[in-house]
Amino acid sequence: MAYDNSPAIEVILLFGLPGSGKGTWGKILGMMPGFYHLSTGDMFRMLDTESELGERVIQIMSAGELVPDDIVFDLMRRNLRHAEDIGRFNRARDRLVLDGFPRTPRQAEALMEIATIKCVLLLDCDNRELLINRLRRRAVLENRADDASEAVLRRRFEIYDREISTALAKVASSLIERIDVSRQPVRILCTLSQALDKRLG
Ligand code: ADP
């Protein structure tokens, strides 16, 4: 994802199955001074659906498949440049919270060229039924086409099972902090804060 030749960006990775709360916790972390949250899923959902690119990406997402790496890299580069231009992100000052990236071995390699990974927050849940129920609710509340169909959900879980083993295998296992997201939100927040304090403090 060659970005430019500046020093490595310090990154926190949020991993988790669909419905595990990556977006929610990513947004909360992104509100803290010194953190910038970038969700690749949100980045795609913000594309103009009338444009050729937007139409193509929405079609891929609605089928539960992965967006091609080159499109992901290009849009991330643009997002980060824009955030730097408007002073929202400063790589020397801020930690980048990545939610939904990397999802393929090539994405993991590209990330490691430009970033130092400080911590991997793995939002974990043994109970997939709980996640499916959350996703069904989200389909209605957020009108997300990719949450509405059972077959697409199953496909996304399948891709996650494959992607997590490949992308996480590229990251040192000692950086991984498991967070049980079946517990109460306040407990999750405590565990996340403790994990970050330990890794970044
Ligand atoms: P979830 O984790 O619930 O699937 P996301 O918002 O992270 O939700 O992703 C939604 C969709 O966006 C994915 O199913 C995929 O189509 C696309 N997507 C997000 N991040 C990536 C990525 N890094 N590489 C390829 N496709 C991605």
Tab-separated table of N, CA and C and ligand atoms in Angstrom, residues 16-23 39-45 57-69 72-73 76 99-104 107 135 138 144 146-147 152-153 156-157 159-160 163, ligand 1:
chain	number	residue	atom	x	y	z
A	16	GLY	N	-12.562	-9.234	14.458
A	16	GLY	CA	-13.715	-9.880	15.076
A	16	GLY	C	-14.718	-10.277	14.015
A	17	LEU	N	-15.531	-11.272	14.332
A	17	LEU	CA	-16.559	-11.737	13.401
A	17	LEU	C	-17.550	-10.613	13.110
A	18	PRO	N	-18.271	-10.710	11.975
A	18	PRO	CA	-19.356	-9.760	11.760
A	18	PRO	C	-20.273	-9.777	12.984
A	19	GLY	N	-20.662	-8.596	13.454
A	19	GLY	CA	-21.556	-8.511	14.615
A	19	GLY	C	-20.834	-8.489	15.950
A	20	SER	N	-19.497	-8.582	15.924
A	20	SER	CA	-18.753	-8.634	17.198
A	20	SER	C	-18.567	-7.241	17.806
A	21	GLY	N	-18.883	-6.202	17.039
A	21	GLY	CA	-18.827	-4.846	17.594
A	21	GLY	C	-17.576	-4.066	17.207
A	22	LYS	N	-16.880	-4.498	16.159
A	22	LYS	CA	-15.672	-3.761	15.730
A	22	LYS	C	-15.967	-2.285	15.464
A	23	GLY	N	-17.063	-2.045	14.741
A	23	GLY	CA	-17.399	-0.667	14.375
A	23	GLY	C	-17.697	0.179	15.606
A	39	SER	N	-12.441	2.595	9.393
A	39	SER	CA	-13.145	1.341	9.117
A	39	SER	C	-13.239	1.188	7.606
A	40	THR	N	-12.686	0.100	7.089
A	40	THR	CA	-12.734	-0.083	5.636
A	40	THR	C	-14.182	-0.302	5.182
A	41	GLY	N	-14.986	-1.009	6.009
A	41	GLY	CA	-16.387	-1.229	5.644
A	41	GLY	C	-17.131	0.101	5.521
A	42	ASP	N	-16.947	1.003	6.508
A	42	ASP	CA	-17.608	2.321	6.465
A	42	ASP	C	-17.124	3.116	5.253
A	43	MET	N	-15.824	2.992	4.982
A	43	MET	CA	-15.225	3.714	3.844
A	43	MET	C	-15.950	3.309	2.541
A	44	PHE	N	-16.229	2.012	2.397
A	44	PHE	CA	-16.938	1.548	1.189
A	44	PHE	C	-18.393	1.993	1.211
A	45	ARG	N	-19.011	1.947	2.397
A	45	ARG	CA	-20.431	2.315	2.481
A	45	ARG	C	-20.638	3.799	2.188
A	57	VAL	N	-18.471	-1.847	-5.838
A	57	VAL	CA	-18.139	-2.217	-4.457
A	57	VAL	C	-19.397	-2.685	-3.708
A	58	ILE	N	-20.495	-1.971	-3.877
A	58	ILE	CA	-21.744	-2.345	-3.191
A	58	ILE	C	-22.189	-3.744	-3.612
A	59	GLN	N	-22.005	-4.039	-4.890
A	59	GLN	CA	-22.386	-5.356	-5.401
A	59	GLN	C	-21.563	-6.460	-4.715
A	60	ILE	N	-20.258	-6.214	-4.572
A	60	ILE	CA	-19.353	-7.183	-3.934
A	60	ILE	C	-19.741	-7.362	-2.464
A	61	MET	N	-19.966	-6.226	-1.785
A	61	MET	CA	-20.310	-6.295	-0.355
A	61	MET	C	-21.644	-7.000	-0.133
A	62	SER	N	-22.595	-6.727	-0.998
A	62	SER	CA	-23.922	-7.337	-0.818
A	62	SER	C	-23.861	-8.845	-0.977
A	63	ALA	N	-22.847	-9.338	-1.692
A	63	ALA	CA	-22.698	-10.789	-1.863
A	63	ALA	C	-21.860	-11.380	-0.723
A	64	GLY	N	-21.320	-10.501	0.140
A	64	GLY	CA	-20.517	-10.982	1.264
A	64	GLY	C	-19.082	-11.313	0.880
A	65	GLU	N	-18.675	-10.907	-0.326
A	65	GLU	CA	-17.305	-11.213	-0.784
A	65	GLU	C	-16.365	-10.068	-0.412
A	66	LEU	N	-15.059	-10.287	-0.620
A	66	LEU	CA	-14.082	-9.241	-0.297
A	66	LEU	C	-13.854	-8.324	-1.495
A	67	VAL	N	-13.682	-7.041	-1.212
A	67	VAL	CA	-13.364	-6.046	-2.232
A	67	VAL	C	-11.897	-6.286	-2.656
A	68	PRO	N	-11.585	-6.189	-3.963
A	68	PRO	CA	-10.205	-6.459	-4.394
A	68	PRO	C	-9.176	-5.568	-3.683
A	69	ASP	N	-8.026	-6.151	-3.383
A	69	ASP	CA	-6.983	-5.442	-2.619
A	69	ASP	C	-6.642	-4.066	-3.192
A	72	VAL	N	-9.026	-1.500	-2.200
A	72	VAL	CA	-8.905	-1.231	-0.753
A	72	VAL	C	-7.712	-0.299	-0.510
A	73	PHE	N	-6.555	-0.615	-1.098
A	73	PHE	CA	-5.343	0.196	-0.874
A	73	PHE	C	-5.559	1.635	-1.349
A	76	MET	N	-7.907	3.553	0.946
A	76	MET	CA	-7.302	3.818	2.268
A	76	MET	C	-6.269	4.938	2.159
A	99	ASP	N	-10.086	-0.985	11.547
A	99	ASP	CA	-11.201	-1.904	11.808
A	99	ASP	C	-11.609	-2.526	10.467
A	100	GLY	N	-11.353	-3.827	10.361
A	100	GLY	CA	-11.697	-4.520	9.102
A	100	GLY	C	-10.520	-4.647	8.150
A	101	PHE	N	-9.351	-4.340	8.616
A	101	PHE	CA	-8.144	-4.413	7.783
A	101	PHE	C	-6.975	-4.848	8.675
A	102	PRO	N	-6.124	-5.772	8.258
A	102	PRO	CA	-6.100	-6.459	6.965
A	102	PRO	C	-7.002	-7.696	6.970
A	103	ARG	N	-7.464	-8.047	5.782
A	103	ARG	CA	-8.339	-9.210	5.643
A	103	ARG	C	-7.747	-10.253	4.712
A	104	THR	N	-6.650	-9.937	4.070
A	104	THR	CA	-5.997	-10.925	3.186
A	104	THR	C	-4.502	-10.899	3.502
A	107	GLN	N	-2.873	-7.825	2.115
A	107	GLN	CA	-3.146	-6.624	2.914
A	107	GLN	C	-2.266	-6.609	4.160
A	135	LEU	N	-26.823	-9.146	14.208
A	135	LEU	CA	-26.774	-8.734	12.808
A	135	LEU	C	-28.175	-8.577	12.226
A	138	ARG	N	-29.294	-5.301	13.303
A	138	ARG	CA	-28.573	-4.239	12.572
A	138	ARG	C	-29.113	-4.097	11.144
A	144	ARG	N	-28.697	-2.428	6.336
A	144	ARG	CA	-27.515	-3.004	5.677
A	144	ARG	C	-27.887	-4.265	4.918
A	146	ASP	N	-26.080	-6.353	3.407
A	146	ASP	CA	-25.229	-7.531	3.628
A	146	ASP	C	-25.546	-8.241	4.943
A	147	ASP	N	-26.380	-7.624	5.812
A	147	ASP	CA	-26.777	-8.286	7.066
A	147	ASP	C	-28.123	-8.997	6.923
A	152	VAL	N	-25.731	-14.780	2.840
A	152	VAL	CA	-24.612	-13.820	2.791
A	152	VAL	C	-23.895	-13.793	4.142
A	153	LEU	N	-24.673	-13.858	5.217
A	153	LEU	CA	-24.061	-13.882	6.555
A	153	LEU	C	-23.154	-15.094	6.711
A	156	ARG	N	-19.977	-14.568	4.913
A	156	ARG	CA	-19.050	-13.656	5.601
A	156	ARG	C	-18.371	-14.335	6.784
A	157	PHE	N	-19.118	-15.189	7.488
A	157	PHE	CA	-18.501	-15.934	8.595
A	157	PHE	C	-17.431	-16.882	8.053
A	159	ILE	N	-15.680	-16.564	5.261
A	159	ILE	CA	-14.511	-15.779	4.836
A	159	ILE	C	-13.721	-15.323	6.059
A	160	TYR	N	-14.452	-14.954	7.126
A	160	TYR	CA	-13.746	-14.521	8.339
A	160	TYR	C	-12.884	-15.650	8.897
A	163	GLU	N	-9.931	-15.743	6.656
A	163	GLU	CA	-9.107	-14.524	6.671
A	163	GLU	C	-8.381	-14.368	7.997
B	1	ADP	P1	-18.283	-7.072	8.935
B	1	ADP	O1	-17.066	-7.277	9.776
B	1	ADP	O2	-19.546	-7.126	9.702
B	1	ADP	O3	-18.287	-7.935	7.700
B	1	ADP	P2	-17.312	-4.564	7.735
B	1	ADP	O4	-18.011	-3.249	7.740
B	1	ADP	O5	-15.974	-4.657	8.353
B	1	ADP	O6	-18.352	-5.557	8.420
B	1	ADP	O7	-17.177	-5.082	6.224
B	1	ADP	C1	-18.288	-5.117	5.365
B	1	ADP	C2	-17.849	-5.602	3.980
B	1	ADP	O8	-16.909	-4.669	3.422
B	1	ADP	C3	-17.100	-6.936	3.950
B	1	ADP	O9	-18.003	-8.026	3.933
B	1	ADP	C4	-16.325	-6.804	2.643
B	1	ADP	O10	-17.181	-6.977	1.537
B	1	ADP	C5	-15.920	-5.335	2.647
B	1	ADP	N1	-14.593	-5.119	3.284
B	1	ADP	C6	-14.356	-4.465	4.450
B	1	ADP	N2	-13.035	-4.422	4.714
B	1	ADP	C7	-12.424	-5.060	3.689
B	1	ADP	C8	-11.063	-5.353	3.394
B	1	ADP	N3	-10.067	-4.990	4.213
B	1	ADP	N4	-10.800	-6.030	2.254
B	1	ADP	C9	-11.790	-6.399	1.422
B	1	ADP	N5	-13.090	-6.168	1.640
B	1	ADP	C10	-13.425	-5.506	2.767
